XYZ file of N, CA and C in Angstrom:
465
model
N 11.621 4.267 -30.088
C 10.227 4.512 -29.765
C 9.529 3.242 -29.301
N 9.831 2.106 -29.917
C 9.176 0.861 -29.521
C 9.569 0.449 -28.109
N 10.796 0.768 -27.657
C 11.199 0.457 -26.290
C 10.357 1.219 -25.281
N 10.043 2.467 -25.575
C 9.219 3.260 -24.677
C 7.835 2.641 -24.572
N 7.244 2.270 -25.672
C 5.932 1.643 -25.681
C 5.970 0.320 -24.943
N 6.980 -0.497 -25.197
C 7.117 -1.789 -24.533
C 7.278 -1.605 -23.034
N 8.135 -0.668 -22.598
C 8.345 -0.439 -21.170
C 7.061 0.014 -20.480
N 6.305 0.900 -21.095
C 5.047 1.372 -20.505
C 4.061 0.215 -20.367
N 4.011 -0.640 -21.391
C 3.100 -1.777 -21.350
C 3.517 -2.764 -20.261
N 4.815 -3.009 -20.122
C 5.307 -3.932 -19.107
C 5.055 -3.407 -17.694
N 4.917 -2.105 -17.557
C 4.723 -1.523 -16.242
C 3.252 -1.271 -15.932
N 2.378 -1.814 -16.736
C 0.943 -1.705 -16.518
C 0.501 -2.881 -15.645
N -0.269 -2.611 -14.590
C -0.783 -3.678 -13.723
C -2.016 -4.265 -14.393
N -2.076 -5.571 -14.470
C -3.195 -6.241 -15.134
C -4.515 -5.899 -14.448
N -5.590 -5.968 -15.204
C -6.906 -5.560 -14.703
C -7.353 -6.390 -13.493
N -7.083 -7.694 -13.482
C -7.522 -8.511 -12.344
C -6.780 -8.143 -11.059
N -5.497 -7.846 -11.146
C -4.728 -7.407 -9.971
C -5.169 -6.000 -9.566
N -5.384 -5.124 -10.542
C -5.821 -3.748 -10.285
C -7.153 -3.742 -9.531
N -8.063 -4.637 -9.908
C -9.357 -4.733 -9.226
C -9.179 -5.110 -7.756
N -8.229 -5.989 -7.460
C -7.954 -6.350 -6.067
C -7.484 -5.132 -5.278
N -6.595 -4.343 -5.854
C -6.121 -3.132 -5.190
C -7.264 -2.141 -4.955
N -8.209 -2.096 -5.873
C -9.332 -1.177 -5.745
C -10.325 -1.614 -4.670
N -10.237 -2.864 -4.234
C -11.140 -3.379 -3.202
C -10.513 -3.326 -1.812
N -9.435 -2.588 -1.650
C -8.703 -2.547 -0.380
C -9.461 -1.801 0.713
N -9.246 -2.292 1.928
C -9.704 -1.633 3.144
C -8.504 -1.504 4.062
N -8.640 -0.692 5.090
C -7.511 -0.410 5.962
C -7.922 -0.549 7.418
N -7.051 -1.158 8.189
C -7.252 -1.322 9.621
C -6.247 -0.408 10.317
N -6.712 0.713 10.878
C -5.787 1.679 11.482
C -5.244 1.173 12.815
N -3.971 1.404 13.043
C -3.347 1.049 14.312
C -3.116 2.284 15.181
N -3.626 3.422 14.726
C -3.534 4.690 15.441
C -4.895 5.378 15.299
N -5.126 6.480 16.015
C -6.399 7.194 15.848
C -6.642 7.577 14.384
N -7.885 7.518 13.983
C -8.284 7.693 12.579
C -7.828 9.025 11.986
N -7.796 10.103 12.775
C -7.444 11.411 12.214
C -6.003 11.459 11.681
N -5.191 10.459 11.988
C -3.816 10.413 11.472
C -3.753 10.008 9.991
N -4.860 9.548 9.449
C -4.867 9.012 8.080
C -5.649 9.921 7.141
N -5.231 11.152 7.030
C -5.912 12.115 6.159
C -5.075 12.464 4.935
N -3.755 12.555 5.116
C -2.848 12.909 4.023
C -1.649 11.971 4.030
N -1.117 11.707 2.853
C 0.108 10.926 2.744
C -0.046 9.681 1.905
N 1.017 8.923 1.895
C 1.076 7.704 1.090
C 0.926 6.485 1.987
N 0.159 5.516 1.534
C 0.041 4.233 2.218
C 0.807 3.227 1.371
N 1.866 2.675 1.978
C 2.757 1.755 1.271
C 2.920 0.492 2.107
N 2.739 -0.642 1.490
C 2.936 -1.917 2.183
C 4.420 -2.152 2.439
N 4.724 -2.753 3.576
C 6.106 -3.150 3.868
C 6.219 -4.681 3.898
N 5.226 -5.348 3.339
C 5.208 -6.810 3.243
C 5.075 -7.227 1.776
N 5.338 -8.493 1.540
C 5.033 -9.179 0.271
C 5.498 -8.414 -0.965
N 6.807 -8.282 -1.091
C 7.388 -7.580 -2.232
C 7.073 -8.286 -3.549
N 7.065 -7.524 -4.615
C 6.795 -8.013 -5.979
C 5.435 -8.712 -6.082
N 4.549 -8.480 -5.122
C 3.232 -9.105 -5.162
C 3.243 -10.586 -4.819
N 4.320 -11.061 -4.207
C 4.427 -12.481 -3.842
C 4.213 -12.655 -2.346
N 3.425 -13.639 -1.986
C 3.251 -13.941 -0.575
C 4.553 -14.483 -0.009
N 4.894 -13.994 1.171
C 6.117 -14.411 1.847
C 5.765 -14.940 3.235
N 6.714 -15.581 3.862
C 6.512 -16.115 5.208
C 6.486 -14.980 6.231
N 5.972 -15.279 7.414
C 5.971 -14.291 8.494
C 7.400 -13.846 8.802
N 8.336 -14.786 8.820
C 9.733 -14.467 9.123
C 10.321 -13.509 8.083
N 10.103 -13.785 6.796
C 10.636 -12.934 5.737
C 9.981 -11.552 5.770
N 8.652 -11.506 5.977
C 7.963 -10.219 6.047
C 8.415 -9.401 7.252
N 8.653 -10.056 8.384
C 9.135 -9.352 9.568
C 10.511 -8.753 9.304
N 11.358 -9.507 8.626
C 12.686 -9.013 8.269
C 12.585 -7.793 7.349
N 11.722 -7.880 6.334
C 11.522 -6.755 5.409
C 10.974 -5.532 6.138
N 9.962 -5.737 6.975
C 9.351 -4.589 7.648
C 10.359 -3.898 8.555
N 11.210 -4.651 9.248
C 12.219 -4.035 10.110
C 13.205 -3.208 9.284
N 13.635 -3.761 8.167
C 14.574 -3.053 7.288
C 13.938 -1.782 6.730
N 12.725 -1.901 6.197
C 12.061 -0.765 5.573
C 11.709 0.317 6.582
N 11.234 -0.072 7.751
C 10.857 0.909 8.765
C 12.095 1.641 9.288
N 13.208 0.927 9.416
C 14.457 1.582 9.839
C 14.853 2.659 8.826
N 14.714 2.369 7.542
C 15.031 3.360 6.508
C 14.045 4.532 6.548
N 12.765 4.233 6.727
C 11.744 5.281 6.753
C 11.884 6.185 7.967
N 12.419 5.664 9.044
C 12.546 6.471 10.263
C 13.516 7.637 10.083
N 14.290 7.619 9.020
C 15.210 8.728 8.718
C 14.504 9.913 8.054
N 13.303 9.677 7.567
C 12.554 10.742 6.891
C 11.937 11.691 7.913
N 11.699 12.935 7.504
C 11.097 13.905 8.426
C 9.568 13.770 8.495
N 9.060 12.560 8.436
C 7.625 12.311 8.488
C 7.353 11.237 9.538
N 6.328 11.452 10.327
C 5.939 10.467 11.325
C 5.392 9.223 10.621
N 5.828 8.056 11.073
C 5.336 6.801 10.511
C 4.057 6.419 11.246
N 2.990 6.231 10.477
C 1.713 5.787 11.026
C 1.450 4.396 10.468
N 1.100 3.461 11.332
C 0.946 2.070 10.922
C -0.522 1.719 10.705
N -0.737 0.792 9.790
C -2.063 0.265 9.513
C -1.904 -1.015 8.712
N -2.972 -1.768 8.636
C -3.005 -2.919 7.734
C -3.812 -2.528 6.510
N -3.379 -2.980 5.357
C -4.164 -2.884 4.138
C -4.598 -4.298 3.798
N -5.868 -4.473 3.489
C -6.328 -5.833 3.201
C -7.719 -5.865 2.627
N -8.318 -7.026 2.715
C -9.684 -7.174 2.214
C -10.677 -6.723 3.288
N -11.955 -6.795 2.974
C -13.001 -6.241 3.826
C -12.986 -6.815 5.241
N -12.793 -8.118 5.394
C -12.816 -8.717 6.734
C -11.418 -8.886 7.344
N -10.411 -8.394 6.645
C -9.015 -8.430 7.101
C -8.464 -9.852 7.251
N -9.090 -10.810 6.564
C -8.535 -12.168 6.570
C -7.263 -12.217 5.718
N -7.118 -11.247 4.814
C -5.876 -11.005 4.077
C -5.479 -9.584 4.427
N -4.300 -9.424 5.047
C -3.854 -8.087 5.433
C -2.342 -8.011 5.410
N -1.837 -6.856 4.974
C -0.404 -6.594 4.927
C -0.094 -5.377 5.778
N 0.960 -5.483 6.578
C 1.382 -4.333 7.359
C 1.830 -3.240 6.394
N 1.339 -2.040 6.649
C 1.633 -0.898 5.792
C 1.964 0.308 6.655
N 2.504 1.306 6.006
C 2.805 2.566 6.679
C 2.116 3.698 5.932
N 1.792 4.731 6.667
C 1.243 5.943 6.071
C 2.214 7.064 6.413
N 2.705 7.742 5.393
C 3.697 8.807 5.561
C 3.239 10.032 4.798
N 3.353 11.188 5.413
C 2.981 12.430 4.750
C 4.160 12.877 3.889
N 4.103 12.516 2.597
C 5.194 12.759 1.648
C 4.642 13.281 0.335
N 5.470 13.964 -0.447
C 5.057 14.322 -1.804
C 4.862 13.050 -2.651
N 4.004 13.139 -3.634
C 3.675 11.997 -4.480
C 4.911 11.358 -5.109
N 5.819 12.150 -5.620
C 6.997 11.591 -6.298
C 7.898 10.822 -5.335
N 8.023 11.296 -4.102
C 8.812 10.568 -3.108
C 8.091 9.287 -2.691
N 6.790 9.353 -2.559
C 6.006 8.157 -2.244
C 6.188 7.102 -3.333
N 6.146 7.526 -4.584
C 6.364 6.602 -5.697
C 7.754 5.979 -5.616
N 8.748 6.799 -5.362
C 10.123 6.317 -5.277
C 10.278 5.264 -4.169
N 9.680 5.524 -3.019
C 9.760 4.570 -1.908
C 9.018 3.281 -2.252
N 7.850 3.410 -2.826
C 7.078 2.227 -3.201
C 7.846 1.353 -4.193
N 8.480 1.980 -5.164
C 9.306 1.234 -6.127
C 10.500 0.595 -5.430
N 11.156 1.354 -4.559
C 12.331 0.829 -3.847
C 11.967 -0.383 -2.992
N 10.746 -0.372 -2.450
C 10.281 -1.479 -1.610
C 9.604 -2.569 -2.428
N 9.757 -2.470 -3.738
C 9.265 -3.493 -4.672
C 7.767 -3.745 -4.550
N 7.012 -2.653 -4.389
C 5.559 -2.743 -4.343
C 5.001 -2.342 -5.703
N 4.006 -3.049 -6.163
C 3.403 -2.746 -7.457
C 2.607 -1.452 -7.442
N 1.977 -1.165 -6.283
C 1.081 -0.012 -6.196
C 1.118 0.566 -4.788
N 0.577 1.773 -4.667
C 0.436 2.429 -3.369
C -0.791 3.333 -3.418
N -1.248 3.741 -2.246
C -2.402 4.617 -2.117
C -1.895 5.989 -1.669
N -2.561 7.028 -2.161
C -2.144 8.377 -1.823
C -3.364 9.152 -1.345
N -3.241 9.783 -0.190
C -4.345 10.498 0.443
C -4.119 12.003 0.382
N -5.151 12.722 -0.020
C -5.156 14.184 0.026
C -6.499 14.584 0.638
N -6.444 15.156 1.835
C -7.651 15.530 2.573
C -8.648 14.370 2.667
N -8.126 13.173 2.875
C -8.969 11.994 3.053
C -9.411 11.316 1.773
N -9.164 11.943 0.634
C -9.524 11.359 -0.663
C -8.413 10.396 -1.089
N -8.786 9.201 -1.524
C -7.805 8.156 -1.848
C -7.623 8.025 -3.350
N -6.362 7.961 -3.763
C -6.038 7.611 -5.146
C -5.053 6.458 -5.106
N -5.329 5.452 -5.902
C -4.464 4.288 -6.069
C -3.558 4.553 -7.259
N -2.250 4.350 -7.064
C -1.282 4.564 -8.145
C -0.463 3.316 -8.404
N -0.157 3.080 -9.656
C 0.830 2.088 -10.062
C 2.193 2.669 -9.689
N 2.989 1.916 -8.946
C 4.292 2.420 -8.488
C 5.250 2.734 -9.626
N 5.098 2.066 -10.748
C 6.024 2.229 -11.867
C 5.458 3.074 -13.006
N 4.202 3.458 -12.884
C 3.564 4.195 -13.967
C 2.416 5.024 -13.381
N 2.698 6.261 -13.000
C 1.685 7.108 -12.368
C 0.506 7.414 -13.293
N 0.655 7.129 -14.579
C -0.457 7.333 -15.512
C -1.564 6.309 -15.277
N -1.232 5.202 -14.617
C -2.256 4.226 -14.242
C -2.649 4.534 -12.796
N -3.835 5.114 -12.631
C -4.311 5.477 -11.300
C -5.825 5.359 -11.253
N -6.321 5.319 -10.033
C -7.765 5.262 -9.815
C -8.082 6.075 -8.565
N -8.979 7.051 -8.695
C -9.402 7.848 -7.553
C -10.738 7.303 -7.061
N -10.763 6.924 -5.790
C -11.962 6.371 -5.175
C -13.025 7.454 -5.015
N -14.279 7.046 -5.074
C -15.388 7.982 -4.881
C -15.609 8.307 -3.413
N -15.161 7.405 -2.538
C -15.378 7.611 -1.113
C -14.085 8.032 -0.415
N -14.220 8.532 0.789
C -13.072 8.967 1.579
C -12.458 7.785 2.326
N -11.255 7.978 2.812
C -10.553 6.932 3.566
C -11.394 6.461 4.752
N -12.155 7.353 5.363
C -12.947 6.966 6.539
C -13.935 5.846 6.230
N -14.427 5.776 5.003
C -15.363 4.706 4.640
C -14.634 3.377 4.380
N -13.316 3.419 4.306
C -12.525 2.212 4.062
C -11.714 1.792 5.280
N -11.882 2.513 6.384
C -11.216 2.121 7.621
C -12.097 1.119 8.353
N -11.514 0.000 8.721
C -12.270 -1.093 9.351
C -11.713 -1.363 10.738
N -12.563 -1.280 11.736
C -12.209 -1.666 13.105
C -12.946 -2.973 13.386
N -12.329 -4.063 13.004
C -12.905 -5.392 13.195
C -11.952 -6.204 14.066
N -12.456 -7.293 14.607
C -11.567 -8.215 15.304
C -10.738 -8.909 14.237
N -9.429 -8.774 14.343
C -8.561 -9.378 13.328
C -8.596 -10.896 13.438
N -8.812 -11.575 12.317
C -8.784 -13.036 12.346
C -7.414 -13.547 12.796
N -7.386 -14.694 13.447
C -6.112 -15.245 13.918
C -5.215 -15.666 12.756
N -5.803 -16.100 11.678
C -5.033 -16.477 10.487
C -4.969 -15.291 9.543
N -3.873 -15.220 8.789
C -3.686 -14.147 7.822
C -3.296 -14.766 6.488
N -4.181 -14.690 5.511
C -3.940 -15.285 4.193
C -2.817 -14.598 3.419
N -2.319 -13.463 3.918
C -1.216 -12.774 3.249
C 0.136 -13.444 3.513
N 0.157 -14.354 4.471
C 1.403 -15.009 4.851
C 1.416 -16.467 4.395
N 2.596 -16.915 3.980
C 2.756 -18.334 3.616
C 2.753 -19.178 4.863
């Protein structure tokens, strides 16, 4: 019994990191109507660690090649802060929640976003009991800004 409690606690995202995930915005790389349903999963910065552009490019190519085998269209976007000075390349896929969780875990992401009719819920990839449903729709978190030349998500 203590192992179960310990494992659940170890898979809890700390409050300061969770708050960062709750402040996410998205920069769509396709028309906005493509982002109504599905999972938004980062293909950069595994385990929550900043990586170089070269390493992230390698990861994104590997992950996207694997995702292209799924029967879901890959929609691209950036997930980041309000002004997109920190942004990670992400994908949006119309998948069941359990498959989205499995992919997010496989890609070593701590969390992912899940859309149902435009409503966003943030989930811990390793513990679906830790979640947060946003009060606003994805449309209020989509940002069409000029992307800064520098990206704080990269080493």
